[in-house]
Coordinates of C-alpha atoms in Angstrom, one line a residue:
X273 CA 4.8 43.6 -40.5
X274 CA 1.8 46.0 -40.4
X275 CA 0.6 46.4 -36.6
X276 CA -2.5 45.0 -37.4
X277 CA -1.7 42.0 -39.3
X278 CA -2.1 38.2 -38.1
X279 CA 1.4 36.8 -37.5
X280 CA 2.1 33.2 -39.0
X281 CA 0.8 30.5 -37.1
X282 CA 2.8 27.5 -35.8
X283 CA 4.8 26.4 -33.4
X284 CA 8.5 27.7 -32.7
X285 CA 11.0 24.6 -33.2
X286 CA 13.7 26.5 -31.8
X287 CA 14.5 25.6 -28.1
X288 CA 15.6 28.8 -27.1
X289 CA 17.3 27.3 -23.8
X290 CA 19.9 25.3 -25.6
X291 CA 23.5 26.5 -25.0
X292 CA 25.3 28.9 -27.4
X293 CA 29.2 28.3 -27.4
X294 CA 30.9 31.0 -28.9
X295 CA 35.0 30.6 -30.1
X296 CA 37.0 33.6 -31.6
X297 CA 38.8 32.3 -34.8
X298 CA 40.4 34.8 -36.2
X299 CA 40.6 38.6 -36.5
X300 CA 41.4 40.6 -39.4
X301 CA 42.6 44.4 -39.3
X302 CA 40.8 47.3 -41.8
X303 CA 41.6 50.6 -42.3
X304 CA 40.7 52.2 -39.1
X305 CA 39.1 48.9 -36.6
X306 CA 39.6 45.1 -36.4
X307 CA 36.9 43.1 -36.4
X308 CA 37.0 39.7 -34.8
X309 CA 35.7 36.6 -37.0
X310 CA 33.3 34.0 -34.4
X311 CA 32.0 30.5 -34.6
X312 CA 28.9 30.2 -32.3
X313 CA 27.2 27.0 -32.3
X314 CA 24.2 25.9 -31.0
X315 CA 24.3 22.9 -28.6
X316 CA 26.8 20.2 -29.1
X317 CA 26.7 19.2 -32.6
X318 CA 29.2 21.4 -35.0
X319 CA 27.3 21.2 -37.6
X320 CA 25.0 23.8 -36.2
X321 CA 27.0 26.9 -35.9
X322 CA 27.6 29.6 -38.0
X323 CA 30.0 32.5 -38.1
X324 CA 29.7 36.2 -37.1
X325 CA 31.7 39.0 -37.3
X326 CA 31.7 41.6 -34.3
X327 CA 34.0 44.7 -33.8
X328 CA 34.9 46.0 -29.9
X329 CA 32.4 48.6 -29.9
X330 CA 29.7 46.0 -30.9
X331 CA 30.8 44.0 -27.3
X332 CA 30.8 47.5 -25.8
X333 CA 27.1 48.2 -26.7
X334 CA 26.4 44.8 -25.0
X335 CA 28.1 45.1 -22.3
X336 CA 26.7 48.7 -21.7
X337 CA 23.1 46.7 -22.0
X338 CA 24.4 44.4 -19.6
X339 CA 25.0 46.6 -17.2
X340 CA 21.5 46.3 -15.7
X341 CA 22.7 43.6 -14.0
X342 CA 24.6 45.2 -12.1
X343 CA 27.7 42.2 -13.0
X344 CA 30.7 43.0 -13.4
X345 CA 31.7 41.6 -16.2
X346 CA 35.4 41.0 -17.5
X347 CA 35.5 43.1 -20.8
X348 CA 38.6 44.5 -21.7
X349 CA 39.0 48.4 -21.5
X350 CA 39.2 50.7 -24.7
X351 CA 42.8 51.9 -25.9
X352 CA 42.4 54.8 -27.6
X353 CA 46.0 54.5 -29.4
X354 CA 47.6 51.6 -30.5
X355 CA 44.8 49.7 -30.8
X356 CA 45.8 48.4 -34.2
X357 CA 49.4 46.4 -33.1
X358 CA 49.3 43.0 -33.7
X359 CA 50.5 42.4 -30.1
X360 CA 47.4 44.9 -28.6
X361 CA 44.8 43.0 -31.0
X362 CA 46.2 39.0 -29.8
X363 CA 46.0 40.3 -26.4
X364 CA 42.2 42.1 -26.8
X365 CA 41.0 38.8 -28.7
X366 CA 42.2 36.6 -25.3
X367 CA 40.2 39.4 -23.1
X368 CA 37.3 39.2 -25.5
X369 CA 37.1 35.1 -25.4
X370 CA 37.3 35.6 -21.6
X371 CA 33.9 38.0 -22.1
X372 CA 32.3 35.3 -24.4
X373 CA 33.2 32.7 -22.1
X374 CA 31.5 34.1 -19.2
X375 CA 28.0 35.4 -20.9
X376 CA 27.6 32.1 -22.8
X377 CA 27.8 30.3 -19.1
X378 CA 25.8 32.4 -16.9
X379 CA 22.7 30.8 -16.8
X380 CA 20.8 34.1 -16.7
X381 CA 22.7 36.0 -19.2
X382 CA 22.9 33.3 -21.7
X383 CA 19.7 33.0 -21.8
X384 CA 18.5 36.7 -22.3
X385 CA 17.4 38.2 -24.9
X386 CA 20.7 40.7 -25.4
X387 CA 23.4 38.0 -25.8
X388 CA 20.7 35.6 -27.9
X389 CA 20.9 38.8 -30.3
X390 CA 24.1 39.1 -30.2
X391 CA 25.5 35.9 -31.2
X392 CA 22.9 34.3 -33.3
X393 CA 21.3 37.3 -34.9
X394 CA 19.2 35.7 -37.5
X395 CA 17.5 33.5 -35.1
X396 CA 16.7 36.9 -33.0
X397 CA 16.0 39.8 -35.4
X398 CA 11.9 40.2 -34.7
X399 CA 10.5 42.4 -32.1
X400 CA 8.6 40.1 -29.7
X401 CA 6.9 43.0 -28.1
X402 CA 5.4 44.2 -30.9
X403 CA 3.9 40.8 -31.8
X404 CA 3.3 40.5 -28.1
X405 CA 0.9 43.8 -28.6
X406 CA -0.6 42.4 -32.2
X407 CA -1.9 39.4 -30.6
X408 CA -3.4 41.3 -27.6
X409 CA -5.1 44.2 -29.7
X410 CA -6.8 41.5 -31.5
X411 CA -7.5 39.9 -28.1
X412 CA -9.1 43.3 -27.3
X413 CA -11.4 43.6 -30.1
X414 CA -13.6 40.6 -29.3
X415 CA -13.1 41.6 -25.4
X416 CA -13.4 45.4 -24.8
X417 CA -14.2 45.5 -21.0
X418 CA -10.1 44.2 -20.8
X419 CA -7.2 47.7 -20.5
X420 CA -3.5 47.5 -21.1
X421 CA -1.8 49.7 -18.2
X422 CA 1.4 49.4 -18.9
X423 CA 3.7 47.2 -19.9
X424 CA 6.1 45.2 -17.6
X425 CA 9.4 45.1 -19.7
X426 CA 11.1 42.2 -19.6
X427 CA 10.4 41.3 -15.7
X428 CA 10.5 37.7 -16.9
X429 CA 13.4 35.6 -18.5
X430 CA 11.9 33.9 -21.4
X431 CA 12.5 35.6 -25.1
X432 CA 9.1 35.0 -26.3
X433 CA 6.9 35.6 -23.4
X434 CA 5.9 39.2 -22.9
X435 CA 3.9 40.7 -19.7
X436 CA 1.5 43.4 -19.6
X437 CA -0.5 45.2 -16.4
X438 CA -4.1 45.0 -17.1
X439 CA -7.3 46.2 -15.7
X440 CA -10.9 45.7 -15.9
X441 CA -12.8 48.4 -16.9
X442 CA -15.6 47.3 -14.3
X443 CA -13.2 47.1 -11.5
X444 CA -10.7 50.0 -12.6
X445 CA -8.7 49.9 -9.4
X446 CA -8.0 46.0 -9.9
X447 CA -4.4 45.0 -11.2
X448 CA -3.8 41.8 -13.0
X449 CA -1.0 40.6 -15.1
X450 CA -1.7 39.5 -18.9
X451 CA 1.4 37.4 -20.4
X452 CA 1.5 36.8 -24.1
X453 CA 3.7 33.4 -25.2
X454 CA 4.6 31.6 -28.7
X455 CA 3.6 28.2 -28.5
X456 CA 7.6 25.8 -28.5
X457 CA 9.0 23.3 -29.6
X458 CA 7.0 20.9 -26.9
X459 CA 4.1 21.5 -28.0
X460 CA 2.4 18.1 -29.0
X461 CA -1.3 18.9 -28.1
X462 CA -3.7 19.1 -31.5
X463 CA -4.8 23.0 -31.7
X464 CA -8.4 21.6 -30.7
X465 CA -7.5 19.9 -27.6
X466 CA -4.8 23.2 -26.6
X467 CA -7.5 25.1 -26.7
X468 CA -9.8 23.2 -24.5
X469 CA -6.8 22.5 -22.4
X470 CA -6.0 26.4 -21.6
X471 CA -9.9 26.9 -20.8
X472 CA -9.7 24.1 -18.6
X473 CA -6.7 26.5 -16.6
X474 CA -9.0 28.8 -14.9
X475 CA -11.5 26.3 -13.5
X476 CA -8.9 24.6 -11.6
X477 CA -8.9 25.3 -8.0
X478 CA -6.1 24.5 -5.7
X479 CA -4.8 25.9 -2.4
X480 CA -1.6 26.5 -3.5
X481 CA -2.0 26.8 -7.4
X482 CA -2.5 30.5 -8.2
X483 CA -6.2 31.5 -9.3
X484 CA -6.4 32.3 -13.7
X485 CA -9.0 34.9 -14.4
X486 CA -8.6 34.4 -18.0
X487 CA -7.3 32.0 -20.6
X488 CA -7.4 31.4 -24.7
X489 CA -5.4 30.4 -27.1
X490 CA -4.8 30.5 -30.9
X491 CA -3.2 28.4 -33.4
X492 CA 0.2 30.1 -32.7
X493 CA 0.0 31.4 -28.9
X494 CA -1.7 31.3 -25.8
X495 CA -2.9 34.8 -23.4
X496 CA -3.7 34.5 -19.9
X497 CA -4.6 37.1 -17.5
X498 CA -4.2 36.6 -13.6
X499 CA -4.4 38.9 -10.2
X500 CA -1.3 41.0 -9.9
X501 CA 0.7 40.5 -6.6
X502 CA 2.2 43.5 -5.5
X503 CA 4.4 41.2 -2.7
X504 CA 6.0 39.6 -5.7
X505 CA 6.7 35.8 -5.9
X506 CA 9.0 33.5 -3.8
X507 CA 12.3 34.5 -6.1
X508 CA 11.4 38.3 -4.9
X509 CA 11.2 37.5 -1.3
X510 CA 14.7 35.4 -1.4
X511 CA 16.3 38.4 -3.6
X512 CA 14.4 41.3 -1.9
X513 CA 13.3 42.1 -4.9
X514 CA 10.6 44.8 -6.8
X515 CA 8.6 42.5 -9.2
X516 CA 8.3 44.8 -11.5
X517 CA 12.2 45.7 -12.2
X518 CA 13.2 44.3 -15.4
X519 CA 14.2 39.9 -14.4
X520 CA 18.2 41.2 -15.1
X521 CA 18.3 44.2 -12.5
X522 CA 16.3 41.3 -10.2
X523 CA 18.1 38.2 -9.8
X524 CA 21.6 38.8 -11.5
X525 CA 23.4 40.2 -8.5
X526 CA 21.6 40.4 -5.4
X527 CA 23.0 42.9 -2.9
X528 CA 22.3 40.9 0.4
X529 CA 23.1 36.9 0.2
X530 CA 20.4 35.3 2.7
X531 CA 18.6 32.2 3.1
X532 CA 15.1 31.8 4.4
X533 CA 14.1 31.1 7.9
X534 CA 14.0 27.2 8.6
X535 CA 10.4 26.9 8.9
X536 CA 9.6 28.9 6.0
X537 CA 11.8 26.6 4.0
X538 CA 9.8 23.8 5.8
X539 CA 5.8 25.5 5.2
X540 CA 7.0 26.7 1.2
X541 CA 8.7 23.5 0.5
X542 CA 5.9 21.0 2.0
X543 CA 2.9 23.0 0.1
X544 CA 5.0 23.1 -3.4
X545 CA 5.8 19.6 -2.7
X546 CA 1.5 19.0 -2.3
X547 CA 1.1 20.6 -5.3
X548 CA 3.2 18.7 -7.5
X549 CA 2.0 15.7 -6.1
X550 CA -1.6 16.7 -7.0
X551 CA -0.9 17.5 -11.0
X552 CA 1.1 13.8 -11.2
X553 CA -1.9 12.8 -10.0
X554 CA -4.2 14.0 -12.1
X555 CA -1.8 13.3 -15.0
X556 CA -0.5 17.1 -15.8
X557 CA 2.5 17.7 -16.6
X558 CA 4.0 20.2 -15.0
X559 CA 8.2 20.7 -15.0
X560 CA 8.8 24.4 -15.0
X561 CA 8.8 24.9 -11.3
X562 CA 11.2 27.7 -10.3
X563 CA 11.4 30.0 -7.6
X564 CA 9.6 32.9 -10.1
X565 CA 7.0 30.9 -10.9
X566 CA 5.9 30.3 -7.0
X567 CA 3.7 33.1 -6.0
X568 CA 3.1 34.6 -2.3
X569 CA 0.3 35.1 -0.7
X570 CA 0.5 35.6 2.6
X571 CA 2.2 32.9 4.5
X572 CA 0.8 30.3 1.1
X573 CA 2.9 29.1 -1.6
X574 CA 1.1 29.4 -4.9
X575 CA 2.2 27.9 -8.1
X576 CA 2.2 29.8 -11.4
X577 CA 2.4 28.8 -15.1
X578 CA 0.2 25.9 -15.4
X579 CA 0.0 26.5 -19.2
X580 CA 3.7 26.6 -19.9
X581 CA 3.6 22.8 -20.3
X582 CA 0.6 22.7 -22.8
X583 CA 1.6 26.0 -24.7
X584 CA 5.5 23.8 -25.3
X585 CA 7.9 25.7 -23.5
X586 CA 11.0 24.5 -22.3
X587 CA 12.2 24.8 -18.5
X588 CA 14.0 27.0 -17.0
X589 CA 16.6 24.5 -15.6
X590 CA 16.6 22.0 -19.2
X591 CA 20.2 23.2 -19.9
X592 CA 21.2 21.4 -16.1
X593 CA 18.4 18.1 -16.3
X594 CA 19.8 17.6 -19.9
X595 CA 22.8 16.7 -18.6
X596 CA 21.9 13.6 -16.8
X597 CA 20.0 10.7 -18.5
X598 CA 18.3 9.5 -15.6
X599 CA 16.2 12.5 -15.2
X600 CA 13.9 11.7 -18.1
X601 CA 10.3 12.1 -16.9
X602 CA 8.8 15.1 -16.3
X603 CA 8.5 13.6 -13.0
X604 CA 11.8 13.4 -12.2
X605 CA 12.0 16.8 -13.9
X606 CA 9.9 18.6 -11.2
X607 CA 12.3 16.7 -8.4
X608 CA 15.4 17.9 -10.1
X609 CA 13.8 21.2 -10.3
X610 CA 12.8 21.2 -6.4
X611 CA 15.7 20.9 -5.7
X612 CA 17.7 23.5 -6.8
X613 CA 14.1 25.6 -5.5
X614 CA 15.3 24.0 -1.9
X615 CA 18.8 25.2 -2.3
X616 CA 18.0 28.6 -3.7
X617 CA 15.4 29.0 0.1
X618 CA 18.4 27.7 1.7
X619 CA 21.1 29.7 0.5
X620 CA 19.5 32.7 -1.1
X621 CA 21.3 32.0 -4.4
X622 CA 21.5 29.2 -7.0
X623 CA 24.2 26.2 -6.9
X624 CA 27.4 27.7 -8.6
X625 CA 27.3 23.7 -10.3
X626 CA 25.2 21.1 -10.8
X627 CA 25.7 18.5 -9.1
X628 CA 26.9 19.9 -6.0
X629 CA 29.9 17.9 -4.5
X630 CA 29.5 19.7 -0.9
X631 CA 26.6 22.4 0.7
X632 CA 27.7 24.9 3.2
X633 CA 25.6 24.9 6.5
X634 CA 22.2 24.7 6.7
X635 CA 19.7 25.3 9.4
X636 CA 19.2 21.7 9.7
X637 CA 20.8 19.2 8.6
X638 CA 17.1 17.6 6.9
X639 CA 18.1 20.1 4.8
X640 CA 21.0 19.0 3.7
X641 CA 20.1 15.8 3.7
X642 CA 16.8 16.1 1.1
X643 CA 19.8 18.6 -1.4
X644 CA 22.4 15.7 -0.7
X645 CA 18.9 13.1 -2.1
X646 CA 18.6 15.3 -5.4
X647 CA 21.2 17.2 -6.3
X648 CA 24.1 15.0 -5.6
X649 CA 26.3 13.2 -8.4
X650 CA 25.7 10.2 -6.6
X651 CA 21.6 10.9 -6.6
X652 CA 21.7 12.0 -10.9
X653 CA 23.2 8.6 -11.1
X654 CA 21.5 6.4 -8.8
X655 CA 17.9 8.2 -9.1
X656 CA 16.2 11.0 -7.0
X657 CA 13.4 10.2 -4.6
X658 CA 9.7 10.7 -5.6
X659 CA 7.9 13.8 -4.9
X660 CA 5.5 10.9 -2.3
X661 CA 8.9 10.5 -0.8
X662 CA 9.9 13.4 -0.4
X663 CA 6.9 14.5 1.3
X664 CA 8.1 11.4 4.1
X665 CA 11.4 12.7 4.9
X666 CA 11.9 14.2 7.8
X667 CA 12.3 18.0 7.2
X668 CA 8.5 18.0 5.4
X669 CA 6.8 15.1 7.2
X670 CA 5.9 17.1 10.4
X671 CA 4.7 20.5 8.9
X672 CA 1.1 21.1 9.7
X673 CA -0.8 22.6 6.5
X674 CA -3.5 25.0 7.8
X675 CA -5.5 25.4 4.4
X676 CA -9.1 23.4 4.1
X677 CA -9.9 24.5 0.6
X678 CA -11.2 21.2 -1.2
X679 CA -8.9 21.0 -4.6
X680 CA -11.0 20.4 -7.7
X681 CA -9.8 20.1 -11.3
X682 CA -11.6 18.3 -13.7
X683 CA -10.1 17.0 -16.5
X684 CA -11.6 14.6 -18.6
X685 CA -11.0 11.1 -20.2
X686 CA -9.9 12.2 -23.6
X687 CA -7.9 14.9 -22.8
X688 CA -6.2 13.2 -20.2
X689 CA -5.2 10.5 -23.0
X690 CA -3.9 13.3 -25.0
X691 CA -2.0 15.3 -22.4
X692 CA -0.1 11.6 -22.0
X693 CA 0.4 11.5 -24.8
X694 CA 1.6 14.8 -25.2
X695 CA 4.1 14.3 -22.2
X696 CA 5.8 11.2 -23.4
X697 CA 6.5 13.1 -26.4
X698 CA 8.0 15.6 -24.7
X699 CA 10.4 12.9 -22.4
X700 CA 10.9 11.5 -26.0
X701 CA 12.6 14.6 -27.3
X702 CA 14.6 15.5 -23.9
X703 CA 15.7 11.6 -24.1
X704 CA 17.2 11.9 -27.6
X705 CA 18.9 15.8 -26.6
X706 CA 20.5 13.7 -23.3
X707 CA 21.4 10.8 -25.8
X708 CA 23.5 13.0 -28.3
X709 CA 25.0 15.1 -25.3
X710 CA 26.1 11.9 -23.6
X711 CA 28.0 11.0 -26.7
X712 CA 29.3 14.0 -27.1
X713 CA 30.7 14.2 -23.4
X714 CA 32.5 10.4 -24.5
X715 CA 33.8 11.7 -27.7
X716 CA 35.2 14.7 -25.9
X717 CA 36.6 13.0 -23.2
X718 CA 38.8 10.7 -25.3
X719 CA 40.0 13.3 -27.8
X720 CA 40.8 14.8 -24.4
X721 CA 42.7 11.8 -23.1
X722 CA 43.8 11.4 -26.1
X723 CA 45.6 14.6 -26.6
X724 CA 46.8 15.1 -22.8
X725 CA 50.6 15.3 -22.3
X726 CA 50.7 12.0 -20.3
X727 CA 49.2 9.9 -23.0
X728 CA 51.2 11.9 -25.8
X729 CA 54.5 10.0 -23.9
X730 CA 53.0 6.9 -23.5
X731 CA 52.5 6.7 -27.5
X732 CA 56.1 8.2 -28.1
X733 CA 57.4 6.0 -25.5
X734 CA 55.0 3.0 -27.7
X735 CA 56.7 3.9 -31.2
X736 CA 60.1 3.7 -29.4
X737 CA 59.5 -0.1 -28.6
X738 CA 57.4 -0.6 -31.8
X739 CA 60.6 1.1 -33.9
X740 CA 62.9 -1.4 -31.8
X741 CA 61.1 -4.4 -32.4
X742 CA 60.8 -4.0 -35.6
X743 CA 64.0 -3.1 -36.6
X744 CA 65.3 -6.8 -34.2
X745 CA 62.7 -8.7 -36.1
X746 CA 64.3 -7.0 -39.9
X747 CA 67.6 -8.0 -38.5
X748 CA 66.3 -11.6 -37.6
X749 CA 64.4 -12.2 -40.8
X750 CA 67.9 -11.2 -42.6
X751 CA 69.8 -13.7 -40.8
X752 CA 67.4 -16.1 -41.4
X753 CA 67.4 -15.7 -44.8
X754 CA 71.2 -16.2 -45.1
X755 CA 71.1 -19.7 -43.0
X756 CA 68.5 -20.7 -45.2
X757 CA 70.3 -19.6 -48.3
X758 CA 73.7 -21.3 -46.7
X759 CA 71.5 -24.5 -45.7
X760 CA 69.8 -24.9 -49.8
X761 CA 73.7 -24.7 -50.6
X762 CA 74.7 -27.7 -48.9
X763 CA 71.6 -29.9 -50.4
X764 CA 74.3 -30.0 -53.8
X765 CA 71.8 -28.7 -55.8
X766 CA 74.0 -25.6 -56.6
X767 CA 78.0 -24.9 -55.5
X768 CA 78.5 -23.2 -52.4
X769 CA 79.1 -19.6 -52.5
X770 CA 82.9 -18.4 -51.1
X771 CA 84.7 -15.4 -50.3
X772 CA 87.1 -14.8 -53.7
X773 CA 89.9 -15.1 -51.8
X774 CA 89.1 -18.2 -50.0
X775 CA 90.0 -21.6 -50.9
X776 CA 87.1 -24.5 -51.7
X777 CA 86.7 -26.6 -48.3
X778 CA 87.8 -30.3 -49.1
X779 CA 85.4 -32.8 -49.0
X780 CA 84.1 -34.4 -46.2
X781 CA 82.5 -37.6 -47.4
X782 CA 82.8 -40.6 -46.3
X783 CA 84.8 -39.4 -43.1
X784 CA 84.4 -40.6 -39.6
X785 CA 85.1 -38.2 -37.1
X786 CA 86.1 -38.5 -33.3
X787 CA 85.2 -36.9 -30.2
X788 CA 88.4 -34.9 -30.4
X789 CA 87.7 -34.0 -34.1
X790 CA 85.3 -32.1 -32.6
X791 CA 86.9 -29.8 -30.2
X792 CA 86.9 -26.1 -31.6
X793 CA 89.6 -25.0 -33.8
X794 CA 91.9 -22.4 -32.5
X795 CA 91.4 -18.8 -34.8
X796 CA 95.3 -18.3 -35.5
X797 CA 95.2 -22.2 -37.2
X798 CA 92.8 -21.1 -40.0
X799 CA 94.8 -19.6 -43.3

């Protein structure tokens, strides 16, 4: 693709955020390597996977990439000789499905841009920043008082959403942030009313929404430009973090485990927890909030990526909410989501599962008592509180909130029919992903039972009996059949059928018989 030339317009269909399983079939030895044969599939349905075939040094020049991340990760060391016996190469491919097992679970490594390559190349083979850089310099033709500084290399997590430090040539010593993203698979707006919708962005004023300078978008993406925080957002804080380093190096493997301060998990929490109430309000949907899309300033809690919802995309946390049917509003989403922001203030590091079964101490137990509300087995079953409720409980209901700026965003009538109807599209689509997962998870779970060691006796233990019973019943219906055969003799329709060698009974007829006629007859009398 010439760096000048429009790229195709559309939507991407391909939820980048759905889980890639990856299962070493087989390997097969050549002249001088082995190369291991892989099925990779893409969420739960095995009709969507394909094969790939990868050598060692091809995991070695990902795990090399992966280093950044300062994780370390289990890949099995190089052998220099004897790397081709059979027992060597069984042993490797049990290390290497380790490795596999590990990236493809990770929620940040699965979801980065290295392993997508790596196991579903085909899906993965363009070079985002260059389109990234197409769509700008176009950008930059109709609106010349706009400079790229630099670019800020992968400092977020999403594939197809690429960040750039700007400035305006009237105010050179300025810094804002442009980011560049492909419009996904949620994207249900008309182009027309997208458009209006992302213009719409920068008039909205909020206390703790964070200010858009810019906004447009195209048939295909959407560019907006905003101030550039040096101080980072509320992910950096938690992870002591430079918000330019690369989102890998960032977040991965944080040297220093620490939780906030209670009443900064009190002040953040109750202003997020304002916002959100403010856009269900109004009737936007929001459902990407995440710790890196909160942004400081000051003491203030500001949330970013308004236009994620609009331009598509799918959240950060969808491979966790998918799970559970009963989070299937975008609603419910942004309470789910809260959540695991609460934990991550709390903790100073994400759940290790979702749901939790039990949190370590808190600073108070409100705490754990509005993570016990959302993020509990018993709370993805029974139903989370609202964000209203949440706002009641006791850890959030006494914090005073300093800020008098008067909100205002306008949006009107029409639009607001489309964005519904834009958003129950999108709760359509997550409600038919949960719908096949849950019959997945059944299916699984009786093949499962079905295959376990207990049951495998029961059904051996089963045939046993069966095998019995049948063979009692054979030996009954044979003896049946020999009375009735003995019982059609004695009608005289045919003569009664004797051993050769024994002589014909005499006949009875016409013979009365006493009580003692009766009596058994002794075995030695009979001839």
């Amino acid at each position: 693709m010439a760096f000048m030339e429009k790229p195709p317009a559309g939507k991407v269909l391909l939820d980048d955020t759905v889980p890639l399983t990856a299962q070493i079939e087989a390997s097969q030895s050549l002249h001088s390597h082995t190369e291991y044969i892989i099925r990779v599939q893409r969420g739960v349905s095995a009709e969507n996977s394909w094969q790939i075939v990868r050598r060692y040094s091809d995991f070695d020049l990902l795990n090399n990439s992966l280093q950044i991340s300062t994780l370390s990760l289990p890949l099995p060391p190089k052998k220099l000789i004897g790397n081709m016996e059979r027992e060597f190469i069984a042993e490797r491919q049990k290390g290497l499905q380790a490795y596999l097992d590990v990236i493809t679970t990770h929620h940040i490594l699965s979801n980065c841009e290295l392993v997508k390559k790596f196991l579903d190349p085909n899906s993965y083979s363009v070079n985002y920043t260059e389109i990234a850089l197409q769509h700008v310099s176009m950008f930059f033709r109709s609106e010349p008082k706009w400079e790229v500084v630099e670019p800020l290399k992968d400092i977020g997590w999403r594939i197809r959403k690429k960040y750039f430090l700007m400035k305006n040539k009237n105010q050179p010593k300025e810094r804002l942030m442009l980011s560049w993203a492909d419009l996904g698979p949620d994207k249900y707006l008309s182009d027309k009313d997208l458009q209006y919708a992302v213009k719409l962005l920068s008039s909205c004023s909020h206390p703790y929404i964070y200010k858009i300078t810019f906004a447009t978008a195209n048939e295909s993406s959407v560019l907006v430009i905003r101030p550039f925080s040096e101080k980072g957002t509320l992910k950096d804080l938690i992870y002591k973090a430079k918000p330019k380093d690369p989102f890998l190096k960032k977040y991965c493997n944080p040297k220093k485990i620490q939780g906030l301060e209670l009443q900064q998990i009190k002040t953040y929490g109750r202003q997020i927890l304002e916002v959100l109430k403010f856009l269900h309000e109004k009737g936007f949907p929001y459902g990407h909030l995440h710790s890196a899309n909160v942004m400081l300033d000051g003491d203030t809690c500001k949330l970013l990526d308004l236009e994620n919802s609009l331009l598509g995309l799918p959240s950060f946390y969808r491979s966790y909410f998918s799970q559970f049917r009963k989070i299937n509003t975008l609603e419910g989403i942004d309470v789910h989501c809260f959540g695991h922001l609460l934990y991550e203030m709390t903790y100073g590091r994400p759940p290790d599962t979702v749901p939790v079964d039990s949190f370590p101490p808190a600073p108070s137990v409100f705490v754990v008592s509005v993570l016990e509300s959302i993020l509990t087995c018993e709370a993805m079953k029974n139903g989370m509180p609202t964000v209203s409720r949440l706002l009641q409980m006791p850890l959030f209901s006494d914090v005073l909130l300093t800020n008098s700026e008067k909100p205002q965003f306008k949006i009107p009538t029409k639009l607001k029919e489309a964005l519904k109807t834009s958003k129950e599209c999108i709760e359509k689509r997550l409600t038919e992903e949960q719908k096949l997962i849950h019959q997945h998870r059944r299916l699984t779970r009786a093949q499962s039972h079905h295959g376990s060691e207990e049951e495998k006796k029961k059904r051996k233990i089963l045939a046993r009996k069966k095998s019995k019973r049948s063979a009692y019943e054979s030996g009954e219906e044979h003896s049946a059949k020999y009375s009735n055969s003995n019982n059609s003799a004695g009608s005289g329709a045919s003569s009664p059928l004797t051993s050769p060698s024994s002589p014909t009974p005499p006949s009875t007829a016409g013979i009365k018989f006493t009580a003692s006629d009766l009596l058994p007859i002794p075995f030695n009398t009979l001839s």
